[in-house]
JSON list of C-alpha atoms and ligand atoms in Angstrom, two decimals:
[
{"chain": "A", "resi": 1, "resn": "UNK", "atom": "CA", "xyz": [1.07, -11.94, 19.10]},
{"chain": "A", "resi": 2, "resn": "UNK", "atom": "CA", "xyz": [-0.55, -9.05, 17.55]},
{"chain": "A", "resi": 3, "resn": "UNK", "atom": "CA", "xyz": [-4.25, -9.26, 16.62]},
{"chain": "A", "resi": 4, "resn": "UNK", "atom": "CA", "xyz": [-5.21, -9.28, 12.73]},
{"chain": "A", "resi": 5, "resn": "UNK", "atom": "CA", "xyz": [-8.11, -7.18, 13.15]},
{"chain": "A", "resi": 6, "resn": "UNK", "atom": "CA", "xyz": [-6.15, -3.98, 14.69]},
{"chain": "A", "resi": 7, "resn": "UNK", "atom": "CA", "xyz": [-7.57, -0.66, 13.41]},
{"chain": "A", "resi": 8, "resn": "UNK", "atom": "CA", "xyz": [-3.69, 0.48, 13.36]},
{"chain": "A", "resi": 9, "resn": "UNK", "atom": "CA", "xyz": [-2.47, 2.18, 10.30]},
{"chain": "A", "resi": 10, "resn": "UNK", "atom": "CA", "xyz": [-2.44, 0.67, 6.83]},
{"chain": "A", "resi": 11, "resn": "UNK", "atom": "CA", "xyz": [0.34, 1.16, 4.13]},
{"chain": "A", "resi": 12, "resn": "UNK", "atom": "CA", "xyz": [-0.57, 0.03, 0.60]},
{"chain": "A", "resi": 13, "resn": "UNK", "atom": "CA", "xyz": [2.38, 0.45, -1.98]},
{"chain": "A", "resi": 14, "resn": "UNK", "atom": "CA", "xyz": [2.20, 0.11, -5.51]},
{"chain": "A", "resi": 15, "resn": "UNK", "atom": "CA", "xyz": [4.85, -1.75, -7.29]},
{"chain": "A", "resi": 16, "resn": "UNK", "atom": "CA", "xyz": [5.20, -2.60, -11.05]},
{"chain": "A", "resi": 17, "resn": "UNK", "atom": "CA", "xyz": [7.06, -5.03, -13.02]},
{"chain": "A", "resi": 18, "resn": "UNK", "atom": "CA", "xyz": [8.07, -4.02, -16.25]},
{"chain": "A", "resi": 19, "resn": "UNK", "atom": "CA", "xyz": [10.35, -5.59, -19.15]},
{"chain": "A", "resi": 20, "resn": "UNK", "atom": "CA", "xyz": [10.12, -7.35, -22.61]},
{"chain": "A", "resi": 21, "resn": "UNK", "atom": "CA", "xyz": [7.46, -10.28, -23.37]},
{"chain": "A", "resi": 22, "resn": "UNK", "atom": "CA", "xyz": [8.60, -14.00, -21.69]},
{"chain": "A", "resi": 23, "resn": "UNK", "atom": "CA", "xyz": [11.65, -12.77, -19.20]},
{"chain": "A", "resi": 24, "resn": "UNK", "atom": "CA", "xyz": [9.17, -13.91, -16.73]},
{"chain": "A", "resi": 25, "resn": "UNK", "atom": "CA", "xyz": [7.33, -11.17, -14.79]},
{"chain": "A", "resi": 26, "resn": "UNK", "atom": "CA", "xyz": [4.32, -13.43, -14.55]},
{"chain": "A", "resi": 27, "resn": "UNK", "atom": "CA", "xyz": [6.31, -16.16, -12.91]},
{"chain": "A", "resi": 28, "resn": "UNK", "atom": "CA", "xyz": [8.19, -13.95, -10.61]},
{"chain": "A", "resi": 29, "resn": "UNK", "atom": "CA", "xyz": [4.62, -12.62, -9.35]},
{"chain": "A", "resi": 30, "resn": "UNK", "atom": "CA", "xyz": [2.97, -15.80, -9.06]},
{"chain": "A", "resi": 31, "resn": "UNK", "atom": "CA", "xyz": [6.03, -17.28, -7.25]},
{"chain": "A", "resi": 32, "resn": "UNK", "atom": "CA", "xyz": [6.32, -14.85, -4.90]},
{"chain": "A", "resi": 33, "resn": "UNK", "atom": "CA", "xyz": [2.12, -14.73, -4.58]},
{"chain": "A", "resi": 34, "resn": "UNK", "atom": "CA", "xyz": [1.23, -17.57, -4.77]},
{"chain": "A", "resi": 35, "resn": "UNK", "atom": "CA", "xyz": [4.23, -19.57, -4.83]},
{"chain": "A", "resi": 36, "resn": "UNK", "atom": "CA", "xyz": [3.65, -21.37, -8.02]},
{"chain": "A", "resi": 37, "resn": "UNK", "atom": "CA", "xyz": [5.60, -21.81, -11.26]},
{"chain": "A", "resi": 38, "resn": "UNK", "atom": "CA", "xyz": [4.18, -22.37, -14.67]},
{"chain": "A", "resi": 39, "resn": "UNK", "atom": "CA", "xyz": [6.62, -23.76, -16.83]},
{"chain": "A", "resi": 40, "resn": "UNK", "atom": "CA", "xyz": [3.94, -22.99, -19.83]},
{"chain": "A", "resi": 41, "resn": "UNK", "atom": "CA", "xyz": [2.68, -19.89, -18.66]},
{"chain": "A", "resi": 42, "resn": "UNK", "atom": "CA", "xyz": [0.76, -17.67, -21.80]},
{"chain": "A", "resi": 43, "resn": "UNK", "atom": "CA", "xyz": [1.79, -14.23, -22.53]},
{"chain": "A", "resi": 44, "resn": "UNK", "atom": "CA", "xyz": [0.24, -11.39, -20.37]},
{"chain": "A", "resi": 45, "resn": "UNK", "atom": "CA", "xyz": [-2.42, -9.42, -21.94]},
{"chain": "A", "resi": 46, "resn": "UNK", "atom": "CA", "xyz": [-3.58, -6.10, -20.62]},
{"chain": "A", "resi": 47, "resn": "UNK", "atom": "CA", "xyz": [-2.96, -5.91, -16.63]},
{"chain": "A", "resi": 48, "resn": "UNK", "atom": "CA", "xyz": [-3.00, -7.93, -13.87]},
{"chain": "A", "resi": 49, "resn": "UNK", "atom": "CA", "xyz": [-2.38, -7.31, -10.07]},
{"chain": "A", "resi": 50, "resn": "UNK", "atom": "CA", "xyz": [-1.95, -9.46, -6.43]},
{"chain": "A", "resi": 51, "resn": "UNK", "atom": "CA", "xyz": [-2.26, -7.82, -3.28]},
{"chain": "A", "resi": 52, "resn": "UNK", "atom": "CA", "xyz": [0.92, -9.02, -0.68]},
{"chain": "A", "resi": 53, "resn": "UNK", "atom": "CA", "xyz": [1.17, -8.49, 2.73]},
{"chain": "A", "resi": 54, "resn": "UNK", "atom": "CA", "xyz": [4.48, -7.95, 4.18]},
{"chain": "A", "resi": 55, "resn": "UNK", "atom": "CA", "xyz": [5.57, -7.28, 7.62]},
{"chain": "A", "resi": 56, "resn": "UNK", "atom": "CA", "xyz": [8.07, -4.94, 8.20]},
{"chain": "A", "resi": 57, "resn": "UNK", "atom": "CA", "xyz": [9.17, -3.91, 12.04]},
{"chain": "A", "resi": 58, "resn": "UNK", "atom": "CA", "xyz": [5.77, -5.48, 13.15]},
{"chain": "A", "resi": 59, "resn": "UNK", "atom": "CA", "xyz": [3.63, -3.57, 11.03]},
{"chain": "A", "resi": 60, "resn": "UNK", "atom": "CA", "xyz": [1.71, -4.67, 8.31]},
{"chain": "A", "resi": 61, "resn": "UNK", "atom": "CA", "xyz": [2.59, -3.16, 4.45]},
{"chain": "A", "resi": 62, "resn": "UNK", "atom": "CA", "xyz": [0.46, -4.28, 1.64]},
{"chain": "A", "resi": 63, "resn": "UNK", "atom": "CA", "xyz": [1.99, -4.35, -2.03]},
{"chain": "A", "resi": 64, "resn": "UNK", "atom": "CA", "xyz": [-0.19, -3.86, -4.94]},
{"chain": "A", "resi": 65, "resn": "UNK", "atom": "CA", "xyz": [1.96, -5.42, -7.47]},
{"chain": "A", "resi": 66, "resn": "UNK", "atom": "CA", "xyz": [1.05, -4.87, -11.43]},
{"chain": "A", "resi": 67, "resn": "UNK", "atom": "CA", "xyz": [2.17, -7.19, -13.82]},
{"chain": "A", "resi": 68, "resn": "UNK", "atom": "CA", "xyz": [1.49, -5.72, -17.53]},
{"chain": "A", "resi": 69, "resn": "UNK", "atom": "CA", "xyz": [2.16, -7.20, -21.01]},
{"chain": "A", "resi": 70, "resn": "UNK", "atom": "CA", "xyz": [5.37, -7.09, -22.70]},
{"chain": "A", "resi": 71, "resn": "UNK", "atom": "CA", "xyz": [4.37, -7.37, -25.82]},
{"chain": "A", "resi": 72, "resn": "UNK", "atom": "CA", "xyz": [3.65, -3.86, -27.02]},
{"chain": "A", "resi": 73, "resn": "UNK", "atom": "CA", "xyz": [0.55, -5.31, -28.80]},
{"chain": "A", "resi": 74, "resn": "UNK", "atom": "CA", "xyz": [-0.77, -6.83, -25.48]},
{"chain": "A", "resi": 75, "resn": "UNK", "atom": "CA", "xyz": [-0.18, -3.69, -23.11]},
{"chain": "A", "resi": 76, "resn": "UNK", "atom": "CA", "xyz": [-2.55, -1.32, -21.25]},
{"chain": "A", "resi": 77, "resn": "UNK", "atom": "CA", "xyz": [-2.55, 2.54, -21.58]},
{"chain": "A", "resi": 78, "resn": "UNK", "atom": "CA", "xyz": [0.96, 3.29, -20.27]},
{"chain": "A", "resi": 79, "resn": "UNK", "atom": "CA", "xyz": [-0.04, 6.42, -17.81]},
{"chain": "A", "resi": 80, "resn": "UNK", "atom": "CA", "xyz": [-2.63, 4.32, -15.95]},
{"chain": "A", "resi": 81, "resn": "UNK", "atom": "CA", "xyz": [0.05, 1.95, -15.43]},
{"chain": "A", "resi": 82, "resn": "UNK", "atom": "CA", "xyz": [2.56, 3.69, -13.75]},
{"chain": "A", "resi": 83, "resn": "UNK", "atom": "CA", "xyz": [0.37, 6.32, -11.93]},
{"chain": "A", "resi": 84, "resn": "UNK", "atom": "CA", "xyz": [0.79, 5.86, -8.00]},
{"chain": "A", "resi": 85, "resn": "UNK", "atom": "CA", "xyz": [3.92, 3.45, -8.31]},
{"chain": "A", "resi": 86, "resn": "UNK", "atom": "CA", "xyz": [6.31, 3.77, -5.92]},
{"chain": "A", "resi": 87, "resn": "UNK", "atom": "CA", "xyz": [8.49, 0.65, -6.78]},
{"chain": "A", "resi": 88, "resn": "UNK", "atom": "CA", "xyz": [9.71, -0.70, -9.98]},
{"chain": "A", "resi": 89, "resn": "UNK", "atom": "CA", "xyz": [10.97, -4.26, -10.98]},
{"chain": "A", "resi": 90, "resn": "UNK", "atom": "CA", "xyz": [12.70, -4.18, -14.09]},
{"chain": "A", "resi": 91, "resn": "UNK", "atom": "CA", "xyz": [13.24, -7.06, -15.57]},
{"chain": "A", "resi": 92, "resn": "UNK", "atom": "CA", "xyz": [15.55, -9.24, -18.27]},
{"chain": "A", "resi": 93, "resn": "UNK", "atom": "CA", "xyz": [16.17, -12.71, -18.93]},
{"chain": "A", "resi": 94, "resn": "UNK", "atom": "CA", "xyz": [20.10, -13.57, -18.59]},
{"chain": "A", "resi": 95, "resn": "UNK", "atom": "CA", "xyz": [19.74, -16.01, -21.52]},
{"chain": "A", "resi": 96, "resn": "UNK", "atom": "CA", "xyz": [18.45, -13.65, -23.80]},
{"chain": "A", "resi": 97, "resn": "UNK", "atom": "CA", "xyz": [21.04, -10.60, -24.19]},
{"chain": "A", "resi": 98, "resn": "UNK", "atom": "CA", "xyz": [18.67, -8.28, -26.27]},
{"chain": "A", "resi": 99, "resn": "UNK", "atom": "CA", "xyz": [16.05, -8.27, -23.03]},
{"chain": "A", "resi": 100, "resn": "UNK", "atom": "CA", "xyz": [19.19, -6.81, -21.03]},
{"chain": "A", "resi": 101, "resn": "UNK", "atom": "CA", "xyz": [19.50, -3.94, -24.18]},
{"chain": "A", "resi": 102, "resn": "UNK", "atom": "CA", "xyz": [15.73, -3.37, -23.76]},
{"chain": "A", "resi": 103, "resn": "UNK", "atom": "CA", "xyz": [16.00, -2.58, -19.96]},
{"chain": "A", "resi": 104, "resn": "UNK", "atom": "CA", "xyz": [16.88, 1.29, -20.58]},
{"chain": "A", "resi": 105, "resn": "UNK", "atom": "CA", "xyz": [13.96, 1.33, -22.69]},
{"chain": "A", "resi": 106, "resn": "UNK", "atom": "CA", "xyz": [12.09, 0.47, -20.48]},
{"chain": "A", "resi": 107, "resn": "UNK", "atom": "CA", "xyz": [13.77, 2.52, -17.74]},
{"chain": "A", "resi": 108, "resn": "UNK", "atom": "CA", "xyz": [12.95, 5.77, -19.71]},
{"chain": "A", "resi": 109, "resn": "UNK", "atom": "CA", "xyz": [9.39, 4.93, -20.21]},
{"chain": "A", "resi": 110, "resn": "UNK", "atom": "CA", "xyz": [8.69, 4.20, -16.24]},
{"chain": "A", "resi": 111, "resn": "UNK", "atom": "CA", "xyz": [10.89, 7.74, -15.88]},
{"chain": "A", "resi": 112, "resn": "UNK", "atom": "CA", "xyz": [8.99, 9.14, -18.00]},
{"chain": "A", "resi": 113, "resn": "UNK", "atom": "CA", "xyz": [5.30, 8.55, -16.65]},
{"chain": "A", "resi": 114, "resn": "UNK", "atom": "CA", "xyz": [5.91, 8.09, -13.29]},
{"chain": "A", "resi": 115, "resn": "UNK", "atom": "CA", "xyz": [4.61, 11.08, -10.97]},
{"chain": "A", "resi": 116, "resn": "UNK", "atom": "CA", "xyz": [6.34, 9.85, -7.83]},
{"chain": "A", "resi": 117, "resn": "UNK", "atom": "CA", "xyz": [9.90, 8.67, -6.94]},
{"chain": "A", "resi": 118, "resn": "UNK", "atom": "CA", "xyz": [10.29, 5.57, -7.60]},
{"chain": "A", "resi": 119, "resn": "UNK", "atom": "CA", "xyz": [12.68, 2.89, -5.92]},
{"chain": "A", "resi": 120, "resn": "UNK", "atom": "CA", "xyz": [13.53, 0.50, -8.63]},
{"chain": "A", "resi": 121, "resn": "UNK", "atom": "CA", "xyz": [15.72, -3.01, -9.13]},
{"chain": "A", "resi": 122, "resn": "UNK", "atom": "CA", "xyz": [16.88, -4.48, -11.91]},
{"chain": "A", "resi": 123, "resn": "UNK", "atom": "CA", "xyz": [16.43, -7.92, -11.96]},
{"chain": "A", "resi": 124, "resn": "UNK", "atom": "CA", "xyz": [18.08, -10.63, -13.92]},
{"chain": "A", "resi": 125, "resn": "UNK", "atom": "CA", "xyz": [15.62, -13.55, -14.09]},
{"chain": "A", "resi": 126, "resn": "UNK", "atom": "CA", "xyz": [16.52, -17.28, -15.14]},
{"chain": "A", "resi": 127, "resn": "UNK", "atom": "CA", "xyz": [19.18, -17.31, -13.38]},
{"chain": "A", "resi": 128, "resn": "UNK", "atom": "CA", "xyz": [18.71, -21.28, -12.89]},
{"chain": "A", "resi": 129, "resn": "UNK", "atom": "CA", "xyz": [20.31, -21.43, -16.44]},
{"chain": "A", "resi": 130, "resn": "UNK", "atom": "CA", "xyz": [23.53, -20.76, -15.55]},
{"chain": "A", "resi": 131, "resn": "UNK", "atom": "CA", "xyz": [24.86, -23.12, -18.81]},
{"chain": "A", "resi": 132, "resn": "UNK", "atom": "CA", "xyz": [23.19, -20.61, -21.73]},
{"chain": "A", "resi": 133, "resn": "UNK", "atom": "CA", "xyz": [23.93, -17.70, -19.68]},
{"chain": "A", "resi": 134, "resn": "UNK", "atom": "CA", "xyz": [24.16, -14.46, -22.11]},
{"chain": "A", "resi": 135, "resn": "UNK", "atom": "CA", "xyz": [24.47, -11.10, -19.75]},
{"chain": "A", "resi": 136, "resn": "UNK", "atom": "CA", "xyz": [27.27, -11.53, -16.78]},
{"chain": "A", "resi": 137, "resn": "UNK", "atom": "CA", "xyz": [26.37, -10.86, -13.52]},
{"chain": "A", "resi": 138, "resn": "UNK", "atom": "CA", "xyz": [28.56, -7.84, -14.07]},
{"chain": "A", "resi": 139, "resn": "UNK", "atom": "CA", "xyz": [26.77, -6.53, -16.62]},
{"chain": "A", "resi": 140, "resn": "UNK", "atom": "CA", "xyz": [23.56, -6.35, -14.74]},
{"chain": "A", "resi": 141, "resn": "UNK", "atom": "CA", "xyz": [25.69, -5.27, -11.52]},
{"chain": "A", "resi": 142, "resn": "UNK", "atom": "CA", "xyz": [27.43, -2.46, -13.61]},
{"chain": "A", "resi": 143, "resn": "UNK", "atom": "CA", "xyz": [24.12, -1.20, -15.88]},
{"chain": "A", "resi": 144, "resn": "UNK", "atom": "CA", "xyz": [22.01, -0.60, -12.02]},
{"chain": "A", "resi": 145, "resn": "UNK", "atom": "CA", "xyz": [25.05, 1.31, -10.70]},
{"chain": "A", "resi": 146, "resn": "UNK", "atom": "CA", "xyz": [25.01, 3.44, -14.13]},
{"chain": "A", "resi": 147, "resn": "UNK", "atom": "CA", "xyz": [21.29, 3.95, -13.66]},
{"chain": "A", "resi": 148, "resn": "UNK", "atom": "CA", "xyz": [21.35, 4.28, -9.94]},
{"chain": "A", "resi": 149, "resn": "UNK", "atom": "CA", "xyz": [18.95, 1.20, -9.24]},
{"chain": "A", "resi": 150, "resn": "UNK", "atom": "CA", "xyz": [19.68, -1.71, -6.76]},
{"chain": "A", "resi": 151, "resn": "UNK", "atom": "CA", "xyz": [20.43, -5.27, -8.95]},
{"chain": "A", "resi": 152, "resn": "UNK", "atom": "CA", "xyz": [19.31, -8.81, -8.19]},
{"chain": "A", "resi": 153, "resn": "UNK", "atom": "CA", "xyz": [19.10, -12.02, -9.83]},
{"chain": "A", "resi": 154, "resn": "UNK", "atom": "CA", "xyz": [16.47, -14.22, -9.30]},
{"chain": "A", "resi": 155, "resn": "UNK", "atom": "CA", "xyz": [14.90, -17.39, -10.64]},
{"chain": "A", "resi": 156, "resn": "UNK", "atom": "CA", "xyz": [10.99, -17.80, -10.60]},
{"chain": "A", "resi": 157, "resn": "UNK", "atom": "CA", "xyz": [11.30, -21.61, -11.34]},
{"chain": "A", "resi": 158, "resn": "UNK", "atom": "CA", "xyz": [13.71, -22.38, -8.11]},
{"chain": "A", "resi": 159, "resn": "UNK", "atom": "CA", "xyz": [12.67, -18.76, -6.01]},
{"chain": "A", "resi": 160, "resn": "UNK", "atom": "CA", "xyz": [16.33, -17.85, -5.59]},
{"chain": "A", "resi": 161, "resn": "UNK", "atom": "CA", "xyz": [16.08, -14.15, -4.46]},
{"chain": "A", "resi": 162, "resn": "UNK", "atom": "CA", "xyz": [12.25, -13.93, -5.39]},
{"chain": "A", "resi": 163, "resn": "UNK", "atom": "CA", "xyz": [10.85, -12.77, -1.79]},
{"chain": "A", "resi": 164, "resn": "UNK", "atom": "CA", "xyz": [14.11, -10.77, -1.37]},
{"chain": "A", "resi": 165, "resn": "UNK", "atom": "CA", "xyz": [13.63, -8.66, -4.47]},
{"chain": "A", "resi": 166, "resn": "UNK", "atom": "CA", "xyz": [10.60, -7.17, -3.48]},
{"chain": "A", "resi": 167, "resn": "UNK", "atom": "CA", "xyz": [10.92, -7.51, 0.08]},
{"chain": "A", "resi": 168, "resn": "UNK", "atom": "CA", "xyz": [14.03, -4.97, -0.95]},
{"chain": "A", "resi": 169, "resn": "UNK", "atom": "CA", "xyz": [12.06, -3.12, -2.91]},
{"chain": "A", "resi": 170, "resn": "UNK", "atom": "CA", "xyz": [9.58, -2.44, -0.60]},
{"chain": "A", "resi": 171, "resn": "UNK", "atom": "CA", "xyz": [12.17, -1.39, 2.42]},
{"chain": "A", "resi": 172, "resn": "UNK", "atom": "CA", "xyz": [13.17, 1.23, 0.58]},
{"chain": "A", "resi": 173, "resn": "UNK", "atom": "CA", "xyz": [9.78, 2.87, 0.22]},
{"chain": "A", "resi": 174, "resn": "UNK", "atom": "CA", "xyz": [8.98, 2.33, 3.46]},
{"chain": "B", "resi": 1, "resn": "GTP", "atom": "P1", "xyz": [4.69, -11.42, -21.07]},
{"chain": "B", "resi": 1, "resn": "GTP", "atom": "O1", "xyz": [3.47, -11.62, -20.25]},
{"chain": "B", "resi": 1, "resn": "GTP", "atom": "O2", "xyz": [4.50, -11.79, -22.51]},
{"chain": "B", "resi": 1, "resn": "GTP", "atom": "O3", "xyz": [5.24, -10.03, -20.95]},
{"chain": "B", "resi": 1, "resn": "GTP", "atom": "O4", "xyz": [5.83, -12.44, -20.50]},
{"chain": "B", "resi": 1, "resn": "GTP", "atom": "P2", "xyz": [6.34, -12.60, -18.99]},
{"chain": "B", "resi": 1, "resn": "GTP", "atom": "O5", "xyz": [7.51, -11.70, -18.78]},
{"chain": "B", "resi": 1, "resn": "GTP", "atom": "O6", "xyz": [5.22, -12.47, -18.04]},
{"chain": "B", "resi": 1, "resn": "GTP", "atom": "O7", "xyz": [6.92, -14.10, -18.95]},
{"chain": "B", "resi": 1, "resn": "GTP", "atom": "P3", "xyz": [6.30, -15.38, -18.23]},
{"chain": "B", "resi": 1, "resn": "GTP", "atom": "O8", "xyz": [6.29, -15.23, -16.76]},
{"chain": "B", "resi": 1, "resn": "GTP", "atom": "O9", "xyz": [5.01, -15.72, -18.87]},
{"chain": "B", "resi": 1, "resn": "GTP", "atom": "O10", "xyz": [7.41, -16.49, -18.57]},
{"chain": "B", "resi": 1, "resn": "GTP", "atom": "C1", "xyz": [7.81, -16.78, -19.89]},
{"chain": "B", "resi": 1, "resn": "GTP", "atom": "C2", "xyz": [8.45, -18.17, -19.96]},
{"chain": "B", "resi": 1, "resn": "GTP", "atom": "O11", "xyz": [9.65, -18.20, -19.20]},
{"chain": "B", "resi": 1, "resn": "GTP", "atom": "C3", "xyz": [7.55, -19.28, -19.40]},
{"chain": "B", "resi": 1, "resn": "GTP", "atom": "O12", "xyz": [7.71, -20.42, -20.19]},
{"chain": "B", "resi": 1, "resn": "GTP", "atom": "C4", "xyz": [8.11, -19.52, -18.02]},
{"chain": "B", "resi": 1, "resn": "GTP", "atom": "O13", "xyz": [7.90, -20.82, -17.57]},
{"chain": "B", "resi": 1, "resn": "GTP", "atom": "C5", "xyz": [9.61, -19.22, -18.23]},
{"chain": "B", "resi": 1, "resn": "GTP", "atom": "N1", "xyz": [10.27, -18.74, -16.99]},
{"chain": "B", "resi": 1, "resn": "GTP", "atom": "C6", "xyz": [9.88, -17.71, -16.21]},
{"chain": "B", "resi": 1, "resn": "GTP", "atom": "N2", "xyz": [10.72, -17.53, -15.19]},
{"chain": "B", "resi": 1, "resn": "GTP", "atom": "C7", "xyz": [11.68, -18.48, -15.31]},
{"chain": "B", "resi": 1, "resn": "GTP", "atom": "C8", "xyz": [12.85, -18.81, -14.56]},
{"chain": "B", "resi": 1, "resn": "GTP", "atom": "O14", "xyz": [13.21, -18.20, -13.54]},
{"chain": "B", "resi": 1, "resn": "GTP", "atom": "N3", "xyz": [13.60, -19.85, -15.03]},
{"chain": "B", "resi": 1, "resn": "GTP", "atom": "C9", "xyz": [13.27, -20.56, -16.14]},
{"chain": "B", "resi": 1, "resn": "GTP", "atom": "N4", "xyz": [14.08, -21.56, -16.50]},
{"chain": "B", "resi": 1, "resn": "GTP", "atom": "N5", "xyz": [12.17, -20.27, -16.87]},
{"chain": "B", "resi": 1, "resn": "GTP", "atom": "C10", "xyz": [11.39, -19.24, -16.47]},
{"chain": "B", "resi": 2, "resn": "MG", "atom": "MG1", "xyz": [3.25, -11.99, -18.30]}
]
């Protein structure tokens, strides 16, 4: 067992989720958090973060991870936002096909005012409802290859692939 209170090295990594108002970037924080799920959850306004600690070969990496509005109306000065990040969730809701369209929006914005690289995933969220499905898995598969970003889908209500995404995420920056 390795003590807690080591004075080893610290890594804290900035992620941010990004993507249009209710695909669920909220719930995919809080379930991977906190591990809760709120099936009435209110729309985001300004910025929020959670500090996670992941272990990765033994050693301990902390993820800041900021969750912003994404209603335009509701969001924080954009430069703040991305300054520092060195991971990216981008996110749609695969029942709503005009939240896929808005991805490369918002895939130019977090190119645009980043100032480090950034390793990003697309994510697909929702995926629990398979039955009003709009944007095919290949879809999402074939936009990340175009864009050069790794692809997932996840649900926040059952957690398929929630760890995973940013566990991935965070891997590749380290
Ligand atoms: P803004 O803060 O406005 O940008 O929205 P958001 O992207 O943070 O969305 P939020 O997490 O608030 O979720 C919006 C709605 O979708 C809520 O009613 C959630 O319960 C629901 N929701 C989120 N994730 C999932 C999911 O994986 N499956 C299902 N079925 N519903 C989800
Ligand atoms: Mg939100």
């Amino acid at each position: 067992m390795s003590s807690s209170d080591d004075e080893g090295e610290e890594y804290l990594f900035k992620i941010v989720i990004i993507g249009d108002s209710a695909v669920g970037k909220s719930n995919i924080l809080s379930r991977y958090a906190r591990n809760e799920f709120n099936l009435h959850s209110k729309a985001t306004i300004g910025v929020e973060f959670q500090t996670q600690s992941i272990e990765i070969n033994g050693k301990e990496v902390k993820a800041q991870i900021w969750d912003t509005a994404g209603q335009e109306r509701f969001r924080a000065v954009t430069c703040a936002y991305y300054r520092g990040a060195f991971g990216a969730l981008v996110v749609y809701d695969i029942t709503r096909r005009d939240t896929f369209e808005s991805a490369t929006k918002w895939l130019d914005e977090l190119r645009t005012h980043s100032d480090t690289t950034v390793a990003m995933m697309l994510v697909g969220n929702k995926c629990d409802l398979e039955n009003i499905r709009a944007v095919s898995i290949d879809e999402g598969k074939s936009l990340a290859e175009q864009e050069g970003l790794f692809f997932m889908e996840t649900s926040a209500l059952d957690s398929t692939n929630v760890t995973k995404a940013f566990e991935l995420v965070v891997r590749e920056i380290y």
